[in-house]
Coordinates of C-alpha atoms in Angstrom, one line a residue:
M1402 CA 57.6 10.2 -36.9
S1403 CA 54.1 11.3 -37.9
R1404 CA 51.5 12.7 -35.5
S1405 CA 49.3 9.6 -36.0
L1406 CA 52.1 7.3 -35.1
R1407 CA 53.0 9.3 -32.0
R1408 CA 49.3 9.3 -31.0
G1409 CA 49.0 5.6 -31.6
T1410 CA 52.1 4.9 -29.5
R1411 CA 50.8 7.1 -26.7
L1412 CA 47.5 5.2 -26.7
S1413 CA 49.3 1.9 -26.7
L1414 CA 51.4 2.9 -23.7
L1415 CA 48.2 4.1 -22.0
A1416 CA 46.5 0.8 -22.6
A1417 CA 49.5 -1.1 -21.4
A1418 CA 49.7 1.0 -18.2
L1419 CA 46.1 0.5 -17.5
A1420 CA 46.4 -3.3 -18.0
A1421 CA 49.4 -3.6 -15.6
G1422 CA 47.1 -4.0 -12.6
S1423 CA 44.0 -2.8 -10.8
A1424 CA 43.8 0.2 -8.6
A1425 CA 43.0 0.2 -5.0
A1426 CA 39.6 1.2 -4.0
Q1427 CA 39.3 4.9 -3.7
D1428 CA 37.2 6.5 -0.9
L1429 CA 34.6 8.2 -3.0
T1430 CA 32.7 9.5 0.0
A1431 CA 35.8 11.3 1.2
Y1432 CA 36.3 12.6 -2.3
R1433 CA 32.8 14.0 -2.5
A1434 CA 33.2 15.7 0.9
L1435 CA 36.5 17.2 -0.1
A1436 CA 35.1 18.4 -3.4
A1437 CA 32.1 20.0 -1.7
S1438 CA 34.3 21.7 0.9
L1439 CA 36.5 23.1 -1.8
D1440 CA 33.6 24.4 -3.9
A1441 CA 32.1 26.0 -0.8
A1442 CA 35.5 27.6 0.1
A1443 CA 35.7 29.0 -3.5
E1444 CA 32.2 30.4 -3.3
A1445 CA 32.8 32.0 0.1
G1446 CA 36.3 33.2 -0.8
G1447 CA 35.0 35.7 -3.3
T1448 CA 34.4 38.3 -0.6
W1449 CA 36.3 39.6 2.4
Q1450 CA 33.2 38.9 4.6
G1451 CA 33.4 35.2 3.8
A1452 CA 36.9 34.7 5.3
E1453 CA 35.7 32.9 8.4
R1454 CA 33.5 30.6 6.4
T1455 CA 36.3 30.0 3.9
L1456 CA 38.7 29.0 6.7
T1457 CA 36.1 26.6 8.1
E1458 CA 35.5 25.0 4.7
L1459 CA 39.3 24.6 4.2
D1460 CA 39.6 22.9 7.6
R1461 CA 36.8 20.5 6.6
A1462 CA 38.6 19.9 3.3
G1463 CA 41.8 19.1 5.1
A1464 CA 40.1 16.5 7.3
A1465 CA 38.5 15.0 4.2
L1466 CA 41.9 14.9 2.5
E1467 CA 43.4 13.0 5.4
Q1468 CA 40.7 10.4 5.0
L1469 CA 41.1 10.2 1.3
A1470 CA 44.9 10.2 1.2
P1471 CA 45.5 6.5 2.2
T1472 CA 43.3 5.4 -0.7
L1473 CA 45.1 7.4 -3.4
Q1474 CA 48.0 5.7 -5.3
N1475 CA 49.6 9.0 -6.5
Q1476 CA 51.1 10.4 -3.3
Q1477 CA 52.6 13.3 -5.3
V1478 CA 49.1 14.5 -6.0
V1479 CA 48.3 14.2 -2.2
G1480 CA 51.4 16.4 -1.5
S1481 CA 50.3 18.9 -4.1
L1482 CA 46.7 19.0 -2.6
R1483 CA 48.1 19.7 0.8
G1484 CA 50.2 22.5 -0.6
A1485 CA 47.2 24.0 -2.3
L1486 CA 45.2 23.9 0.9
N1487 CA 48.0 25.6 2.8
G1488 CA 48.3 28.1 0.0
A1489 CA 44.6 28.9 0.2
R1490 CA 44.9 29.5 4.0
A1491 CA 47.9 31.8 3.5
A1492 CA 46.0 33.7 0.7
L1493 CA 43.3 34.6 3.2
A1494 CA 45.6 37.4 4.4
R1495 CA 45.9 38.8 0.9
T1496 CA 43.1 39.0 -1.7
P1497 CA 39.9 36.9 -2.2
A1498 CA 41.0 36.1 -5.8
E1499 CA 44.1 34.4 -4.6
V1500 CA 42.0 32.2 -2.2
Q1501 CA 39.8 31.2 -5.1
A1502 CA 42.8 30.5 -7.4
Q1503 CA 44.4 28.2 -4.8
V1504 CA 41.1 26.4 -4.4
L1505 CA 40.7 26.0 -8.1
L1506 CA 44.1 24.5 -8.3
G1507 CA 43.2 22.0 -5.5
R1508 CA 40.0 21.0 -7.4
G1509 CA 42.1 20.4 -10.5
L1510 CA 44.5 18.1 -8.6
L1511 CA 41.6 16.3 -7.0
R1512 CA 40.0 15.6 -10.4
K1513 CA 43.4 14.4 -11.6
A1514 CA 43.7 11.9 -8.8
L1515 CA 40.2 10.6 -9.5
Y1516 CA 40.9 10.4 -13.2
E1517 CA 44.1 8.5 -12.9
Q1518 CA 42.9 6.0 -10.3
T1519 CA 39.5 5.3 -12.0
L1520 CA 41.2 4.6 -15.3
G1521 CA 43.6 2.3 -13.6
G1522 CA 40.7 0.4 -12.0
L1523 CA 39.0 -0.1 -15.4
A1524 CA 41.6 -2.7 -16.4
G1525 CA 41.4 -4.9 -13.3
A1526 CA 37.9 -4.5 -12.0
P1527 CA 35.6 -2.5 -14.3
A1528 CA 32.5 -3.2 -12.2
N1529 CA 34.2 -1.7 -9.1
A1530 CA 35.2 1.4 -11.1
S1531 CA 31.7 2.2 -12.3
A1532 CA 31.0 4.4 -9.3
G1533 CA 34.1 6.4 -9.9
L1534 CA 33.3 6.6 -13.6
R1535 CA 29.9 8.2 -12.8
L1536 CA 31.6 10.6 -10.5
L1537 CA 34.1 11.5 -13.1
A1538 CA 31.4 12.2 -15.7
R1539 CA 29.7 14.6 -13.2
E1540 CA 33.0 16.2 -12.3
F1541 CA 33.9 16.8 -16.0
G1542 CA 30.4 18.2 -16.8
L1543 CA 29.5 15.5 -19.3
T1544 CA 25.9 15.4 -20.7
A1545 CA 23.7 12.4 -20.3
A1546 CA 24.5 11.2 -23.8
A1547 CA 28.2 11.6 -23.3
T1548 CA 28.0 9.8 -19.9
G1549 CA 26.2 6.9 -21.6
A1550 CA 28.9 6.7 -24.3
L1551 CA 31.6 6.8 -21.6
T1552 CA 29.9 3.9 -19.7
R1553 CA 29.5 1.8 -22.8
D1554 CA 33.2 2.2 -23.7
A1555 CA 34.2 1.2 -20.1
A1556 CA 31.9 -1.8 -20.2
A1557 CA 33.4 -2.9 -23.6
G1558 CA 36.9 -2.8 -22.2
R1559 CA 38.1 0.3 -24.1
P1560 CA 40.0 2.4 -21.6
E1561 CA 41.7 4.4 -24.4
R1562 CA 38.2 5.6 -25.5
V1563 CA 37.3 6.5 -21.9
A1564 CA 40.5 8.5 -21.5
W1565 CA 39.9 10.3 -24.9
R1566 CA 36.4 11.4 -23.9
L1567 CA 37.5 12.8 -20.6
Q1568 CA 40.6 14.4 -22.1
R1569 CA 38.4 16.1 -24.7
A1570 CA 36.1 17.4 -22.0
A1571 CA 39.0 18.8 -20.0
A1572 CA 40.5 20.4 -23.2
Q1573 CA 37.2 22.2 -23.8
K1574 CA 37.3 23.5 -20.2
V1575 CA 40.9 24.8 -20.8
A1576 CA 39.9 26.5 -24.0
S1577 CA 36.8 28.1 -22.5
A1578 CA 38.8 29.5 -19.6
L1579 CA 41.6 30.9 -21.8
Q1580 CA 39.0 32.5 -24.2
A1581 CA 37.5 34.3 -21.2
A1582 CA 40.8 35.6 -19.9
R1583 CA 41.8 39.1 -20.9
P1584 CA 45.3 40.7 -21.1
Q1585 CA 44.6 42.9 -18.1
R1586 CA 45.2 42.9 -14.4
S1587 CA 41.8 41.9 -13.0
A1588 CA 40.5 39.3 -10.6
D1589 CA 38.4 37.7 -13.3
S1590 CA 41.4 37.1 -15.7
Y1591 CA 43.4 35.8 -12.7
L1592 CA 40.7 33.2 -11.9
Q1593 CA 40.2 32.2 -15.5
L1594 CA 43.9 31.5 -15.9
A1595 CA 43.8 29.5 -12.6
R1596 CA 40.8 27.6 -13.8
A1597 CA 42.5 26.8 -17.1
S1598 CA 45.6 25.7 -15.2
G1599 CA 43.5 23.4 -12.9
W1600 CA 41.9 21.7 -15.8
F1601 CA 45.2 21.3 -17.7
T1602 CA 46.5 19.1 -14.9
V1603 CA 44.2 16.3 -16.3
V1604 CA 45.8 16.3 -19.8
Q1605 CA 49.3 17.6 -19.2
E1606 CA 50.7 14.0 -18.8
A1607 CA 48.3 12.3 -21.2
G1608 CA 50.7 12.8 -24.2
A1609 CA 48.1 15.0 -26.1
A1610 CA 49.1 18.4 -24.7
H1611 CA 51.4 19.3 -27.7
D1612 CA 52.7 22.8 -27.1
L1613 CA 50.8 23.4 -23.8
R1614 CA 53.1 23.4 -20.8
A1615 CA 52.4 24.1 -17.1
A1616 CA 55.2 26.7 -17.3
G1617 CA 53.2 28.7 -19.8
F1618 CA 50.3 29.0 -17.3
T1619 CA 52.7 29.9 -14.5
A1620 CA 54.4 32.6 -16.6
A1621 CA 51.0 34.1 -17.6
L1622 CA 49.9 34.3 -14.0
A1623 CA 53.2 36.0 -13.1
Q1624 CA 52.8 38.5 -15.9
L1625 CA 49.3 39.2 -14.9
A1626 CA 50.4 39.9 -11.3
A1627 CA 53.1 42.2 -12.5
D1628 CA 50.6 44.0 -14.9
D1629 CA 52.9 43.3 -17.9
R1630 CA 50.1 43.5 -20.4
A1631 CA 52.2 43.1 -23.5
A1632 CA 53.8 39.9 -22.3
L1633 CA 50.5 38.6 -21.0
A1634 CA 48.9 39.2 -24.3
R1635 CA 51.6 37.2 -26.0
S1636 CA 51.3 34.4 -23.5
L1637 CA 47.6 34.2 -23.8
T1638 CA 47.9 34.0 -27.6
A1639 CA 50.4 31.1 -27.3
L1640 CA 48.2 29.3 -24.7
R1641 CA 45.1 29.7 -26.9
G1642 CA 47.0 28.4 -29.9
G1643 CA 48.2 25.4 -27.9
S1644 CA 44.7 24.8 -26.6
A1645 CA 43.3 24.9 -30.1
A1646 CA 45.9 22.4 -31.3
L1647 CA 45.0 20.2 -28.3
G1648 CA 41.3 20.3 -29.2
R1649 CA 42.0 19.4 -32.9
S1650 CA 44.1 16.5 -31.8
L1651 CA 41.3 15.2 -29.7
A1652 CA 38.6 15.8 -32.2
A1653 CA 38.5 12.3 -33.6
P1654 CA 38.3 9.2 -31.3
P1655 CA 41.2 6.8 -31.2
A1656 CA 41.1 3.8 -33.5
L1657 CA 39.7 0.6 -32.0
P1658 CA 42.0 -2.5 -31.7
R1659 CA 42.3 -4.7 -34.8
P1660 CA 40.6 -8.1 -35.0
A1661 CA 42.6 -11.2 -33.9
A1662 CA 43.0 -12.3 -37.5
T1663 CA 45.3 -9.3 -38.2
Q1664 CA 47.7 -10.0 -35.3
T1665 CA 50.1 -11.8 -37.7
D1666 CA 51.0 -8.6 -39.4
S1667 CA 54.6 -7.6 -39.1
P1668 CA 55.6 -4.7 -36.8
T1669 CA 56.8 -2.8 -39.9
T1670 CA 53.2 -2.9 -41.2
L1671 CA 51.6 -1.8 -38.0
A1672 CA 54.0 1.0 -37.2
R1673 CA 55.0 2.6 -40.5
P1674 CA 55.4 6.3 -40.9
A1675 CA 52.5 8.3 -42.3
G1676 CA 52.5 8.5 -46.1
Q1677 CA 54.7 5.3 -46.6
P1678 CA 52.7 2.6 -48.5
P1679 CA 52.3 -0.7 -46.7
T1680 CA 54.6 -3.6 -47.8
G1681 CA 51.9 -6.2 -47.4
P1682 CA 48.1 -6.5 -47.6
A1683 CA 46.3 -3.8 -45.8
P1684 CA 45.0 -4.9 -42.4
T1685 CA 41.3 -5.1 -41.8
E1686 CA 40.1 -2.6 -39.2
M1687 CA 37.0 -2.8 -37.1
A1688 CA 34.4 -0.2 -37.6
P1689 CA 34.3 2.4 -34.9
T1690 CA 31.5 2.4 -32.4
D1691 CA 30.6 6.0 -33.3
P1692 CA 30.5 6.0 -37.1
A1693 CA 30.5 9.2 -39.0
P1694 CA 27.2 10.2 -40.4
T1695 CA 26.8 9.2 -44.0
E1696 CA 26.4 12.0 -46.5
R1697 CA 23.3 12.2 -48.6
P1698 CA 23.8 12.0 -52.4
G1699 CA 24.1 15.5 -53.8
A1700 CA 24.6 17.1 -50.4
A1701 CA 26.9 20.1 -50.4
A1702 CA 30.2 19.6 -48.7
R1703 CA 30.5 21.5 -45.4
P1704 CA 33.6 23.4 -44.6
A1705 CA 36.1 22.1 -42.0
G1706 CA 35.1 23.2 -38.6
S1707 CA 31.4 23.4 -39.3
G1708 CA 30.8 20.7 -36.7
S1709 CA 32.2 23.1 -34.0
L1710 CA 29.7 25.7 -35.2
D1711 CA 26.9 23.2 -34.7
L1712 CA 28.1 22.5 -31.2
T1713 CA 28.1 26.2 -30.5
Y1714 CA 24.5 26.5 -31.7
A1715 CA 23.5 23.5 -29.7
A1716 CA 25.0 25.0 -26.5
L1717 CA 23.3 28.3 -27.1
G1718 CA 20.0 26.4 -27.5
R1719 CA 20.4 24.6 -24.2
A1720 CA 21.4 27.9 -22.6
L1721 CA 18.2 29.5 -23.9
T1722 CA 16.1 26.7 -22.4
A1723 CA 17.9 26.9 -19.1
S1724 CA 17.6 30.7 -18.8
G1725 CA 13.8 30.5 -19.7
H1726 CA 13.4 28.0 -16.8
G1727 CA 15.0 30.3 -14.3
D1728 CA 18.3 28.3 -14.2
P1729 CA 21.0 30.9 -15.1
E1730 CA 23.8 28.6 -13.6
T1731 CA 23.1 25.9 -16.2
A1732 CA 22.8 28.6 -18.9
R1733 CA 26.2 30.0 -18.1
R1734 CA 27.7 26.5 -18.1
E1735 CA 26.2 25.9 -21.6
L1736 CA 27.6 29.2 -22.8
T1737 CA 31.0 28.2 -21.6
R1738 CA 30.7 25.0 -23.7
G1739 CA 29.7 27.1 -26.7
L1740 CA 32.7 29.4 -26.2
A1741 CA 35.0 26.3 -26.0
A1742 CA 33.6 25.0 -29.3
L1743 CA 34.7 28.2 -31.0
A1744 CA 38.3 27.0 -30.9
S1745 CA 37.8 24.9 -34.1
V1746 CA 35.3 27.1 -36.1
P1747 CA 36.2 27.7 -39.8
A1748 CA 38.8 30.3 -40.5
G1749 CA 36.4 32.2 -42.8
L1750 CA 34.1 32.7 -39.9
R1751 CA 36.9 34.0 -37.7
A1752 CA 37.8 36.6 -40.2
A1753 CA 34.2 37.7 -40.7
P1754 CA 33.3 41.3 -39.6
G1755 CA 31.8 41.3 -36.2
Y1756 CA 33.1 37.9 -35.1
E1757 CA 35.5 39.2 -32.4
Q1758 CA 32.8 41.5 -31.0
W1759 CA 30.3 38.6 -30.9
R1760 CA 32.9 36.4 -29.2
E1761 CA 33.5 39.1 -26.6
D1762 CA 29.7 39.3 -26.0
L1763 CA 29.6 35.5 -25.5
A1764 CA 32.5 35.6 -23.0
A1765 CA 30.8 38.4 -21.1
A1766 CA 27.4 36.6 -21.1
Q1767 CA 28.9 33.5 -19.5
E1768 CA 29.9 35.7 -16.5
R1769 CA 26.8 37.8 -16.3
R1770 CA 24.5 37.5 -13.3
G1771 CA 20.8 37.6 -13.9
L1772 CA 21.0 36.1 -17.4
R1773 CA 17.7 36.2 -19.2
P1774 CA 16.4 34.5 -22.4
G1775 CA 16.6 37.8 -24.4
D1776 CA 20.4 37.9 -23.8
V1777 CA 20.8 34.4 -25.2
Q1778 CA 18.5 35.1 -28.1
A1779 CA 20.6 38.1 -29.0
L1780 CA 23.7 35.9 -29.0
I1781 CA 22.0 33.3 -31.3
A1782 CA 20.9 36.1 -33.7
G1783 CA 24.4 37.6 -33.6
L1784 CA 26.0 34.3 -34.5
G1785 CA 23.6 34.1 -37.5
G1786 CA 24.7 37.6 -38.5
V1787 CA 28.3 36.6 -38.4
E1788 CA 27.6 33.7 -40.6
R1789 CA 25.8 35.9 -43.1
A1790 CA 28.8 38.3 -43.0
A1791 CA 31.2 35.5 -43.7
A1792 CA 29.1 34.6 -46.7
G1793 CA 29.2 38.2 -48.0
E1794 CA 25.6 39.1 -47.0
S1795 CA 24.6 42.0 -45.0
G1796 CA 23.3 41.5 -41.4
A1797 CA 20.0 42.6 -40.1
A1798 CA 20.0 46.0 -38.3
V1799 CA 17.6 44.6 -35.7
D1800 CA 20.1 41.9 -34.7
R1801 CA 22.8 44.6 -34.2
A1802 CA 20.4 46.6 -32.1
S1803 CA 19.5 43.5 -30.0
A1804 CA 23.2 42.7 -29.4
A1805 CA 23.9 46.3 -28.3
S1806 CA 20.8 46.2 -26.0
A1807 CA 21.9 42.9 -24.5
R1808 CA 25.4 44.3 -24.1
T1809 CA 24.4 47.4 -22.2
F1810 CA 20.9 46.9 -20.8
S1811 CA 21.1 43.5 -19.0
G1812 CA 22.1 41.9 -15.8
G1813 CA 22.1 44.3 -12.8
V1814 CA 21.4 47.4 -15.0
R1815 CA 18.2 45.9 -16.2
A1816 CA 17.2 44.7 -12.8
A1817 CA 17.8 48.1 -11.2
V1818 CA 16.0 50.1 -13.9
F1819 CA 12.8 47.9 -13.8
L1820 CA 12.9 47.9 -10.0
L1821 CA 12.8 51.7 -10.1
L1822 CA 9.9 51.6 -12.5
A1823 CA 8.0 49.1 -10.3
L1824 CA 8.5 51.5 -7.3
L1825 CA 7.2 54.4 -9.4
A1826 CA 4.2 52.5 -10.9
P1827 CA 1.8 53.1 -8.0
L1828 CA 2.5 56.9 -8.0
P1829 CA 0.2 57.8 -10.9
L1830 CA -2.5 55.6 -9.5
Y1831 CA -2.3 57.4 -6.2
L1832 CA -2.4 60.8 -7.8
L1833 CA -5.4 59.8 -9.9
H1834 CA -7.3 58.7 -6.8
L1835 CA -6.2 61.8 -4.9
A1836 CA -7.4 64.1 -7.7
F1837 CA -10.7 62.6 -8.6
G1838 CA -11.6 60.4 -5.6
G1839 CA -13.0 56.9 -5.7
R1840 CA -16.8 57.3 -5.5
N1841 CA -17.3 57.8 -9.3
P1842 CA -17.4 54.3 -11.0
S1843 CA -16.1 55.8 -14.2
W1844 CA -12.9 57.0 -12.5
R1845 CA -12.6 53.7 -10.7
A1846 CA -12.7 51.9 -14.0
I1847 CA -10.0 54.2 -15.5
T1848 CA -7.8 53.7 -12.5
A1849 CA -8.1 49.9 -12.8
A1850 CA -7.3 50.1 -16.5
L1851 CA -4.1 52.0 -15.8
A1852 CA -3.2 49.5 -13.1
L1853 CA -3.6 46.6 -15.5
L1854 CA -1.4 48.3 -18.0
L1855 CA 1.3 48.9 -15.4
L1856 CA 1.1 45.3 -13.9
P1857 CA 3.6 43.7 -16.3
V1858 CA 6.2 46.4 -15.5
F1859 CA 5.6 45.9 -11.8
L1860 CA 6.0 42.1 -12.0
E1861 CA 9.2 42.5 -14.1
G1862 CA 10.7 45.0 -11.7
L1863 CA 9.8 42.9 -8.6
F1864 CA 10.6 39.4 -9.7
G1865 CA 13.4 40.4 -12.1
F1866 CA 15.3 42.0 -9.3
L1867 CA 14.7 39.1 -7.0
G1868 CA 16.0 36.7 -9.7
W1869 CA 19.1 38.8 -10.2
L1870 CA 19.6 39.0 -6.4
G1871 CA 19.2 35.2 -6.1
D1872 CA 21.8 34.7 -8.9
V1873 CA 24.3 36.9 -7.2
S1874 CA 23.8 35.4 -3.7
G1875 CA 23.4 31.8 -4.9
V1876 CA 19.9 31.3 -3.6
A1877 CA 18.2 28.8 -5.9
L1878 CA 14.6 29.8 -4.9
L1879 CA 15.2 33.4 -5.8
R1880 CA 17.0 32.6 -9.0
A1881 CA 13.7 31.1 -10.4
A1882 CA 11.7 34.3 -9.6
P1883 CA 11.9 35.7 -13.2
T1884 CA 9.7 32.9 -14.3
L1885 CA 6.8 34.8 -12.6
T1886 CA 7.2 37.8 -14.9
L1887 CA 5.4 38.2 -18.2
W1888 CA 8.4 38.7 -20.3
Q1889 CA 10.3 35.5 -19.5
G1890 CA 8.8 33.2 -22.1
A1891 CA 6.1 32.8 -24.8
Y1892 CA 3.5 32.1 -22.1
G1893 CA 3.6 35.8 -21.1
L1894 CA 2.3 37.0 -24.5
P1895 CA -1.3 35.8 -24.2
L1896 CA -1.4 37.0 -20.6
R1897 CA -0.2 40.5 -21.6
A1898 CA -2.8 40.4 -24.4
L1899 CA -5.5 39.5 -21.9
L1900 CA -4.5 42.3 -19.5
T1901 CA -4.4 44.8 -22.3
A1902 CA -7.9 43.7 -23.5
L1903 CA -9.2 44.1 -20.0
A1904 CA -7.5 47.5 -19.6
I1905 CA -9.0 48.7 -22.9
G1906 CA -12.5 47.5 -21.8
L1907 CA -12.3 49.2 -18.4
A1908 CA -10.9 52.4 -19.9
T1909 CA -13.6 52.5 -22.6
Y1910 CA -16.3 52.0 -19.9
G1911 CA -14.8 54.7 -17.7
F1912 CA -14.4 57.3 -20.4
W1913 CA -17.8 56.5 -21.9
G1914 CA -19.4 57.2 -18.5
L1915 CA -17.6 60.5 -18.2
C1916 CA -18.6 61.5 -21.7
A1917 CA -22.2 60.6 -20.9
Q1918 CA -22.0 62.5 -17.6
F1919 CA -20.9 65.7 -19.5
G1920 CA -23.6 65.2 -22.1
L1921 CA -21.2 64.4 -24.9
L1922 CA -22.8 61.0 -25.7
G1923 CA -26.4 59.9 -25.8
R1924 CA -29.6 62.1 -26.4
R1925 CA -29.3 65.5 -25.0
Q1926 CA -32.3 67.0 -23.2
R1927 CA -33.6 70.4 -24.5
T1928 CA -33.8 72.4 -21.3
A1929 CA -33.4 76.1 -20.8
T1930 CA -29.7 76.8 -20.2
P1931 CA -29.3 78.9 -17.0
P1932 CA -27.2 82.0 -17.4
L1933 CA -24.5 80.5 -15.1
Q1934 CA -23.4 76.8 -15.3
P1935 CA -23.2 75.1 -11.9
V1936 CA -19.8 73.9 -10.7
L1937 CA -19.3 70.2 -11.7
D1938 CA -18.3 67.8 -9.0
W1939 CA -15.8 65.2 -10.4
E1940 CA -17.1 62.6 -8.1
E1941 CA -20.8 63.2 -9.0
E1942 CA -22.6 60.1 -10.2
P1943 CA -23.7 60.3 -13.9

């Protein structure tokens, strides 16, 4: 049986299951409370100091689960959620990473319950399921355009298209987490595998998982805990391959139902194996809602997978905008989407020199605290260099230098270095005042010029460090502090030019006055030179 037939059968079974009856009303208020408590527990569970807060949030999550449980149809998921909460409490005595992993598993089960019950409600009462659908879109991280398409499919009575959109979003999350995992024993790799396993719960029973199995994630976690790096590397390769196959199977939307006039076709015509010619007239199919873009005459054919590359560029562009607005959290989320889109890029690009290094840079950037626009710009330029390398062209040396700088001089290192420079900036101004005083207007002008030249460095050191500190601590107000620096965006360029012009003017005025004071400028007076020159006072007025 061909893949298209298997997929069509699965979608038919899904539509039949959804049409079997309506779902009971789910307590979305309790769902939101449970999700918020789990997210807070995951955030607090990253440190030993947050153990008390983590336990409090887990208790709140347990209370919300008891309120939500009677409204959930799948009681097996309820039991698994209780087990995840108990596992998180038990993990408090071990490592923070285990606490976060248990919470991530609980979030995955919670999304699965919302996914199943909301889709079940679409068949019986679509209007009542609209609130759950909006919550699903937010939980799955859909954009505004994707959320609108999801709502339109639900209103048109196409649950199989709704399921496809959500499954595709979950598959991208799985691919992104697996790409970020490394074959080494570390807390980050452990959490990435747990995150991938949590998102996999949404698609594991949807019939589109192909070679991905829950046992594969369990085995990889066990190998990571045992520090069996060779086996873990093989498991990660297999999981990534299954994730890529899953993404390809969900790349195209399912076909829409046939018009009523074609229902007289025989079952043999409707369910024939791929490649076998039809025995009767070809059935007329409805045009899909999202038609493929028409090609312009004479346009060059694009290689397979180039759409994924466009998605990566789009995600990098949105990340650049978010980082420029002082929103590194959104920037990292967009970088995660860009990393997930790499699962289907052309094979020629994967084999290009520098691709693996660039992919590692992208994976590192999505975990970086204190992400700045320059980091994302280096990634965009690096991807362009990889494209040129795939086409046989040489890359720009400045792009390689930018990538190396973003790799080594970013995040906490950049914040610490500029903070040190900001603390040292007043030192030469103090020494200048101490040496020459402040009564001479020429020296005052020179001091002001030096202060204007050092002002951008001072602002970068102060607000850049506050932004990094806010990103690490999760304080939104501090995260936006880098927007007050003069190196965050294009608006800083004219301001730096203005400060430099003022500094040049003040320095010129100051040194002109000193030169005039020493008789180096202007008309010199012909006076008898005394045998001994008097001692010059630096603070003497000209």
